Short mmCIF file of C-alpha atoms in Angstrom, two decimals:
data_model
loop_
_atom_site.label_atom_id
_atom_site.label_comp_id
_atom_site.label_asym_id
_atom_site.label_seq_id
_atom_site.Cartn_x
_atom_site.Cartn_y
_atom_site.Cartn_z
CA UNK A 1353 0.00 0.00 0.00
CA UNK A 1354 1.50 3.20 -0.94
CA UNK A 1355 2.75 5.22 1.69
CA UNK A 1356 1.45 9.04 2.32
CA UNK A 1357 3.76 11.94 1.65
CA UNK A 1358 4.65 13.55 5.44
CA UNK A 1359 3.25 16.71 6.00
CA UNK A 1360 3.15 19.01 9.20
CA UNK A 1361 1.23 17.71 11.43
CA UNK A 1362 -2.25 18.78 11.49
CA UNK A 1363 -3.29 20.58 15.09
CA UNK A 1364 -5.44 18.16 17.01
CA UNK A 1365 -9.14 18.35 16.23
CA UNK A 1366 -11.28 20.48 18.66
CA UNK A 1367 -14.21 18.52 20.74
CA UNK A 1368 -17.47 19.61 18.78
CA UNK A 1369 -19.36 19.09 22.12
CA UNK A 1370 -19.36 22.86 22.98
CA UNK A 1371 -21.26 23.15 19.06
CA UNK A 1372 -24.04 25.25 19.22
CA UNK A 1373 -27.54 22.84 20.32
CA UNK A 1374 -29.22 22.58 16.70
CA UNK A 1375 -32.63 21.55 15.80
CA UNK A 1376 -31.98 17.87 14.48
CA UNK A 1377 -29.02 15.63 15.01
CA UNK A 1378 -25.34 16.83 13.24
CA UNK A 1379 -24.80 12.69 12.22
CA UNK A 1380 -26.45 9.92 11.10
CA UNK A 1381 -24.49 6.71 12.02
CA UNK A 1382 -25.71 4.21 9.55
CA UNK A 1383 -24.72 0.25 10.08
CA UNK A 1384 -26.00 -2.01 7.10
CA UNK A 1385 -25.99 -5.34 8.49
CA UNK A 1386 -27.03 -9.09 6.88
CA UNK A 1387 -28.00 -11.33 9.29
CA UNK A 1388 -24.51 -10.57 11.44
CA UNK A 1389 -27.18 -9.64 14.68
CA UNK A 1390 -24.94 -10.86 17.39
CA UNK A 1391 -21.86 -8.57 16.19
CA UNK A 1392 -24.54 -5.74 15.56
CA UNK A 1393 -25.21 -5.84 19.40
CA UNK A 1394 -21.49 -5.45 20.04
CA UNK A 1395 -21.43 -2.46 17.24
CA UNK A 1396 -24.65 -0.45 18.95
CA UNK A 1397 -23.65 -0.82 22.59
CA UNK A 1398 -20.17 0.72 21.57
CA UNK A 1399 -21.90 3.73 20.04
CA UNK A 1400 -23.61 4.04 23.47
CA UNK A 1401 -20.73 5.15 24.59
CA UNK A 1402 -20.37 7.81 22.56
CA UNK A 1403 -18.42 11.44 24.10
CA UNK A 1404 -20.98 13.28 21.70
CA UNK A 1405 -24.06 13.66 23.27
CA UNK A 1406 -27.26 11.28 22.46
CA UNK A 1407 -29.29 14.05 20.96
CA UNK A 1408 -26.71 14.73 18.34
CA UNK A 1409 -26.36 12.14 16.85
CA UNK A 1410 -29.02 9.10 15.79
CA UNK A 1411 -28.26 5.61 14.80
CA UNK A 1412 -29.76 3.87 11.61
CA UNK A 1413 -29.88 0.47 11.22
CA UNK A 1414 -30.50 -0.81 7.39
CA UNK A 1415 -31.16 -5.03 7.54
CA UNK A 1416 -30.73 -5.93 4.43
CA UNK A 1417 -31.67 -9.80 6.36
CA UNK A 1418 -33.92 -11.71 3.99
CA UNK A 1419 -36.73 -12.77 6.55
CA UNK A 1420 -38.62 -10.05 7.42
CA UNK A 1421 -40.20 -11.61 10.78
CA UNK A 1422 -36.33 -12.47 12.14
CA UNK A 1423 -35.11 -8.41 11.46
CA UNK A 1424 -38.34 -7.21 13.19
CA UNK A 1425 -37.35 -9.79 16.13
CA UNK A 1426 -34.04 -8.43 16.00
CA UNK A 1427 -35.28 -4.70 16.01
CA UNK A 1428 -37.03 -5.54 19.12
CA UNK A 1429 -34.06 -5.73 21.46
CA UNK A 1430 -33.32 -2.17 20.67
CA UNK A 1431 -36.35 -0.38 21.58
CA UNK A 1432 -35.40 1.15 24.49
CA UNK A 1433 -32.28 3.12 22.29
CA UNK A 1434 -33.93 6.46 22.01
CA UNK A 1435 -31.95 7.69 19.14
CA UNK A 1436 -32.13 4.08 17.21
CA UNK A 1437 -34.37 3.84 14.05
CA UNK A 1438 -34.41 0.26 12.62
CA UNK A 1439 -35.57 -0.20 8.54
CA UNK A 1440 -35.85 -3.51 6.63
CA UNK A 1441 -34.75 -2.88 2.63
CA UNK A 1442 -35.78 -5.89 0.77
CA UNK A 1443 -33.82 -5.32 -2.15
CA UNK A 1444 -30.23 -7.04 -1.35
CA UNK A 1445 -26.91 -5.58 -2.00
CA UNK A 1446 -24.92 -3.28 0.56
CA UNK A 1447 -24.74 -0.65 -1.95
CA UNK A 1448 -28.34 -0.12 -2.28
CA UNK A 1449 -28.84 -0.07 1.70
CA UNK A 1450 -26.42 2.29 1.67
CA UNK A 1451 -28.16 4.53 -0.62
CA UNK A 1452 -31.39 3.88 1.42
CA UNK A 1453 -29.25 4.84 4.72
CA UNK A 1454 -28.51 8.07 2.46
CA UNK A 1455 -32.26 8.50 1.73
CA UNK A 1456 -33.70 8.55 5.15
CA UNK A 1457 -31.08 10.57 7.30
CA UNK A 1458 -32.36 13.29 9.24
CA UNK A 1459 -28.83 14.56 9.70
CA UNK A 1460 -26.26 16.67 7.36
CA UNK A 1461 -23.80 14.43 7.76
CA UNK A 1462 -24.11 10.18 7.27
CA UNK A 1463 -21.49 8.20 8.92
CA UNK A 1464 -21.26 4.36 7.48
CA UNK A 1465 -20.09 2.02 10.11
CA UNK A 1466 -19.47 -1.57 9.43
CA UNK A 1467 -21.93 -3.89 11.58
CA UNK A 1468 -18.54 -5.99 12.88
CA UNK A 1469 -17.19 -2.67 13.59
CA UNK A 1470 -16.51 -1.32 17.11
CA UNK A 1471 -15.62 2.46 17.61
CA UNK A 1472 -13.72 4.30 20.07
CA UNK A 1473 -15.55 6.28 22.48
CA UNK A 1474 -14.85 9.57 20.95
CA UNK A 1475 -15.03 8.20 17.51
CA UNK A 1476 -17.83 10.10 16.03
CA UNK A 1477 -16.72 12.97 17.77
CA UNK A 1478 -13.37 13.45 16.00
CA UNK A 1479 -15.17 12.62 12.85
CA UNK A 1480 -17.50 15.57 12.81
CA UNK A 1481 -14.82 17.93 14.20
CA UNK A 1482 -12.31 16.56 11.30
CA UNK A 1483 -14.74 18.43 8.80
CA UNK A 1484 -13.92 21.64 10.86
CA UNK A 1485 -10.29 20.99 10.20
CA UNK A 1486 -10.51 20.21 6.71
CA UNK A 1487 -13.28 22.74 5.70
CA UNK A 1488 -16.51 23.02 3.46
CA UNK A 1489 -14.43 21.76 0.55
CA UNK A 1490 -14.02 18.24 2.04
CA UNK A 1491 -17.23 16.37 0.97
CA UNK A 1492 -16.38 12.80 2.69
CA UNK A 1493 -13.71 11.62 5.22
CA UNK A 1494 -12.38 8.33 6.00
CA UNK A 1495 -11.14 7.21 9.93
CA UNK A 1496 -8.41 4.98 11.07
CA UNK A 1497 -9.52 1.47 10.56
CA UNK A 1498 -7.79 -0.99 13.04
CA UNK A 1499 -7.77 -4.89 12.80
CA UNK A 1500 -9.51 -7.05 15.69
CA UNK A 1501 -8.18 -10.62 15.41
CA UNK A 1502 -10.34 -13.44 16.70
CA UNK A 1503 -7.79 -16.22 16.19
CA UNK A 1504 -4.12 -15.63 15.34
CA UNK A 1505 -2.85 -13.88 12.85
CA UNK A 1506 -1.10 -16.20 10.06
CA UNK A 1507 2.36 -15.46 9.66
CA UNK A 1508 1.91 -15.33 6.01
CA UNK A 1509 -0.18 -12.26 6.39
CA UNK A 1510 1.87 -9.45 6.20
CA UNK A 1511 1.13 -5.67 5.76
CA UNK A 1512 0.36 -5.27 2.12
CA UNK A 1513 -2.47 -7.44 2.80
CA UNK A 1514 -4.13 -5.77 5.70
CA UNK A 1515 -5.95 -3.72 3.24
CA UNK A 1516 -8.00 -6.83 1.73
CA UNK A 1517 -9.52 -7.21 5.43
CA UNK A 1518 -11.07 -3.48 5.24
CA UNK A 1519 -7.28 -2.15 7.51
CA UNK A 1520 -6.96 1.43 7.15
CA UNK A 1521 -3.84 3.66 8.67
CA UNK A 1522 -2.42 6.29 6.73
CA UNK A 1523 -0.51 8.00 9.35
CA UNK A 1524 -1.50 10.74 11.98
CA UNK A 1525 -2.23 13.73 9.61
CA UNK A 1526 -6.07 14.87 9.23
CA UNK A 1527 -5.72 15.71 5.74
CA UNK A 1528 -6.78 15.63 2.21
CA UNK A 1529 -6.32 12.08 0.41
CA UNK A 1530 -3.10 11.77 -2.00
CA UNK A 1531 -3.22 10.07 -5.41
CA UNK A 1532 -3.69 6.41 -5.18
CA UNK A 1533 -5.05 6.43 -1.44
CA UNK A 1534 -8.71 5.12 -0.36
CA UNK A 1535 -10.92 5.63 2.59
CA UNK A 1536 -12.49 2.06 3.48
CA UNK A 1537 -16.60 1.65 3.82
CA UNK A 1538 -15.78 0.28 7.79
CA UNK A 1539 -15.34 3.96 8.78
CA UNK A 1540 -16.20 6.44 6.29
CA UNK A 1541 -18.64 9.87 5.86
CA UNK A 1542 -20.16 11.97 3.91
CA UNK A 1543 -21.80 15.06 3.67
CA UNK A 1544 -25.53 14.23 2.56
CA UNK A 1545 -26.44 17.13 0.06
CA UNK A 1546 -22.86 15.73 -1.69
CA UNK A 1547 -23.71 11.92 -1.92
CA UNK A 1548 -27.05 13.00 -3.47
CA UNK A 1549 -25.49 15.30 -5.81
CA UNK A 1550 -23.21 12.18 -6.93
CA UNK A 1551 -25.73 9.92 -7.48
CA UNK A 1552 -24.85 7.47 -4.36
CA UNK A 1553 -23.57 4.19 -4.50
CA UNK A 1554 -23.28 2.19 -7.72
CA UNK A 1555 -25.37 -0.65 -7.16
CA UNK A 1556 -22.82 -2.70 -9.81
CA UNK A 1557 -20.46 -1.89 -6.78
CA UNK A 1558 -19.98 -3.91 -3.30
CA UNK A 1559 -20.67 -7.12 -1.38
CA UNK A 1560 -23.85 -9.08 -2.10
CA UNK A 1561 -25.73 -11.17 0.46
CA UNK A 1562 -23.69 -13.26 3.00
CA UNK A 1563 -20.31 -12.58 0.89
CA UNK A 1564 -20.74 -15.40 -2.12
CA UNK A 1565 -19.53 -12.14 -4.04
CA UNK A 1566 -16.56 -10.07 -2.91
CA UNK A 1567 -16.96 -7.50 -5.16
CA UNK A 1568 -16.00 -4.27 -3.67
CA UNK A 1569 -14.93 -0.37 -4.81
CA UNK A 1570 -17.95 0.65 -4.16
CA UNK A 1571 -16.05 3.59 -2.18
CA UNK A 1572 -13.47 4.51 -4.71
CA UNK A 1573 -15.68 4.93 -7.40
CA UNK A 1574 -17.80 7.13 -5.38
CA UNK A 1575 -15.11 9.53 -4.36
CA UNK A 1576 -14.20 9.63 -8.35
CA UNK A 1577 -17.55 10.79 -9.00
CA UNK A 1578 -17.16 13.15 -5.87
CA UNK A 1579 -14.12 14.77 -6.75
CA UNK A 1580 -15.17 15.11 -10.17
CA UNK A 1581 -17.98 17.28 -8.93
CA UNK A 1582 -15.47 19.63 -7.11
CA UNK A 1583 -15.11 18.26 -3.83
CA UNK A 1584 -12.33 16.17 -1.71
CA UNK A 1585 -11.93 13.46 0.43
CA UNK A 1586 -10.31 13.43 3.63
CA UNK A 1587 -8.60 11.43 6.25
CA UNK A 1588 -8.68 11.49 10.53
CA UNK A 1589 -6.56 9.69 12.34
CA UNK A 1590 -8.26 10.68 15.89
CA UNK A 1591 -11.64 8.88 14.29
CA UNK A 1592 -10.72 5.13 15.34
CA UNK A 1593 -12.74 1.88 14.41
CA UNK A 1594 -11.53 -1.87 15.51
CA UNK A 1595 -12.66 -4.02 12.09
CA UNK A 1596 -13.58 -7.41 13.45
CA UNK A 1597 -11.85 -9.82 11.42
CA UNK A 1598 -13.43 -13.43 11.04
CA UNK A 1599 -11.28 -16.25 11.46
CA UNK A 1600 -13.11 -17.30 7.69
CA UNK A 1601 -11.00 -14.30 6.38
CA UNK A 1602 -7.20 -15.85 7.71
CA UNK A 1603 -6.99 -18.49 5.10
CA UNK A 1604 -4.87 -18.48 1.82
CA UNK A 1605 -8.44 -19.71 -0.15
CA UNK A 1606 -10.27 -16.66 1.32
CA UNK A 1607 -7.61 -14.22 0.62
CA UNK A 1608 -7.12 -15.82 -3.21
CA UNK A 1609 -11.10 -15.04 -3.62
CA UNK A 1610 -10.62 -11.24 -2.03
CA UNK A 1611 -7.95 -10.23 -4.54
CA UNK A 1612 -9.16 -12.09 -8.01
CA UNK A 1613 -12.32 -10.63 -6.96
CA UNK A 1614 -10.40 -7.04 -6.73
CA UNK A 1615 -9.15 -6.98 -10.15
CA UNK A 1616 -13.02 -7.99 -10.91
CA UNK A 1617 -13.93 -4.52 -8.89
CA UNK A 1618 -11.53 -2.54 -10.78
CA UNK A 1619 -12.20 -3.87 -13.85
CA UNK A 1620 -15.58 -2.81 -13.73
CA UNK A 1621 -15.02 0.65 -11.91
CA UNK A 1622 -12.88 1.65 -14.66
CA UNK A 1623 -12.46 -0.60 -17.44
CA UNK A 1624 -9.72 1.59 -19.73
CA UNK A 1625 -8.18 2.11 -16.96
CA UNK A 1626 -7.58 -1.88 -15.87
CA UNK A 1627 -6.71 -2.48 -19.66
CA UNK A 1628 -3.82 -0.64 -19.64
CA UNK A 1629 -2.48 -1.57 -16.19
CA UNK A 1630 -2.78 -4.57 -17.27
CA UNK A 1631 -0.49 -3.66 -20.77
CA UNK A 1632 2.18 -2.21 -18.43
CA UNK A 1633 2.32 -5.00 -15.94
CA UNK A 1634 1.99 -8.07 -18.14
CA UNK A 1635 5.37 -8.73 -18.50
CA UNK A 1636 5.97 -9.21 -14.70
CA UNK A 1637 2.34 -11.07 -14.47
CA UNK A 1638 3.29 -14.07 -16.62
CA UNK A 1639 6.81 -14.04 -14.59
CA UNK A 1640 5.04 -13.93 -11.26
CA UNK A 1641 2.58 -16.88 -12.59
CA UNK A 1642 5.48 -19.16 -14.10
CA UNK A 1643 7.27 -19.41 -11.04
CA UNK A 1644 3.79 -20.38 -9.95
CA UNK A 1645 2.60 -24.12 -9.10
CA UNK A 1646 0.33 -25.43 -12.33
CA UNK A 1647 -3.11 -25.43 -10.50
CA UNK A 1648 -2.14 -21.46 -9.50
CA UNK A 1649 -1.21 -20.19 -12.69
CA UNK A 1650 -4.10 -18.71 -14.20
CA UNK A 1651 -6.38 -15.50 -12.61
CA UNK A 1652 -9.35 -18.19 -12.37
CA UNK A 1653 -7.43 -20.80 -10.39
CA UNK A 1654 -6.55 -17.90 -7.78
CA UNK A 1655 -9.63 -17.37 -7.24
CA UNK A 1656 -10.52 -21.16 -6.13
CA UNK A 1657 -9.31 -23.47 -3.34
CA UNK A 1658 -6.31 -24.94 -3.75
CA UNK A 1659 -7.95 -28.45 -4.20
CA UNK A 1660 -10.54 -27.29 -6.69
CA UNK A 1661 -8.09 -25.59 -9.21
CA UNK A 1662 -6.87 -27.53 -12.32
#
């Protein structure tokens, strides 16, 4: 992952607690979940804990769960969050409950956290005051995106993977992005009137169901579209998730799947532009897949279990 240019370090955000008390909330923390209820608990009791105060901020959920009856069960244990609203979207694809989540805030600002993501207590806080760093040019923001290991790290899992498993650090600046960085849909925001303007998510874009598809950019594309309209995106450090990563996701097979299924999302996300990466690195591709063992050398056999490729 290519490293960020060092610049002067930013001066720490200011609390926004001592903000002005406004007529609606200042955030909308929206979780899209998919059946994933018992890490959703951990997610909402973390954002009870929240430094900002409860009236400035609400929580909506988006269950993109297939069963009706089991998401209104699940919506039950939450009645007694004040600031909680709970909404069942039929139509499946984390992309479109995004752009639902987008839809229905009541807030000029939407925060997307991951439902197997647990933020720091003053998480949102530091978010919301990083847009009175960066200023009314900044039109989204990513936050630090740590990994929470279930099981052991493999050794084979060094750091130019981390970002396959949703791991975002890119140093303790709040700044605009530089060429060829990403924010990371675990931790990421946007000012509403902005993500309207840009048409929201692509629904081509982003995971599917219980994760048969990895397809992802969903994010990237989105802040092409953003910045094309005029604005920026930006990066806090001080705004602090821990990504919960499943044991599933520690396996060579899984991580074959994540990154065929990358050059898949960028493929699609810009076409022209994959097509000539793909001229200038050729060359070192076919060395990389000759040195190779036979059932790995072709794109389609990395993205299948070992035993399954031929």
């Amino acid at each position: 992952m290519k490293q960020p240019t060092r610049r002067r370090a930013a001066r720490r955000p200011a609390p926004v607690t001592s903000a002005p008390a406004t007529s609606g909330p200042a955030a909308t923390v929206a979780i899209c979940t998919y059946d994933r209820y018992d890490m959703l608990a951990r997610s909402v009791a973390r954002l009870q804990q929240q430094s900002l105060p409860v009236d400035r901020f609400e929580i909506l959920v988006v269950d993109n769960t297939p069963d009706p009856a089991r998401s209104a069960e699940a919506a039950e244990a939450y009645a007694g969050v004040e600031n909680l609203r709970w909404m069942h979207v039929d139509k499946p694809g984390l992309s479109n409950a995004r752009n639902v989540a987008s839809a229905e805030a009541r807030a000029p600002i939407i925060v997307y956290l991951d439902d197997d993501a647990f933020a720091a207590p003053d998480w949102l806080e530091r978010m919301l005051a990083a847009y009175e760093v960066l200023g009314d040019g900044v039109v989204g923001i990513g936050g630090r995106v740590l990994p929470h290991f279930t099981s052991p790290a493999p050794d084979w899992l060094g750091p130019a993977m981390l970002p396959y498993l949703s791991v975002l650090d890119l140093g303790g600046e709040v700044r605009p992005l530089q060429p060829g960085e990403w924010v990371v849909g675990a931790n990421v925001s946007y000012r509403v009137a902005k993500l309207h303007q840009a048409g929201g998510f692509s629904p081509a874009l982003g995971r599917i169901g219980s994760g048969i598809s990895l397809m992802s950019n969903d994010e990237t594309e989105l802040a092409a579209r953003l910045e094309a309209l005029g604005g920026a995106i930006g990066y806090t450090p001080h705004a602090v998730v821990e990504h919960c990563i499943d044991p599933s996701r520690l396996s060579q097979e899984w991580m074959r799947r994540r990154i065929a299924w990358q050059a898949v999302s960028d493929f699609v996300r810009a076409p022209q532009e994959t097509r000539a990466e793909i001229d200038t690195h050729w060359h070192d591709l076919k060395i990389f897949l000759a040195h190779q063992p036979p059932h790995l050398r072709t794109m389609r056999a990395l993205a299948l279990p070992q035993g399954s490729a031929g």
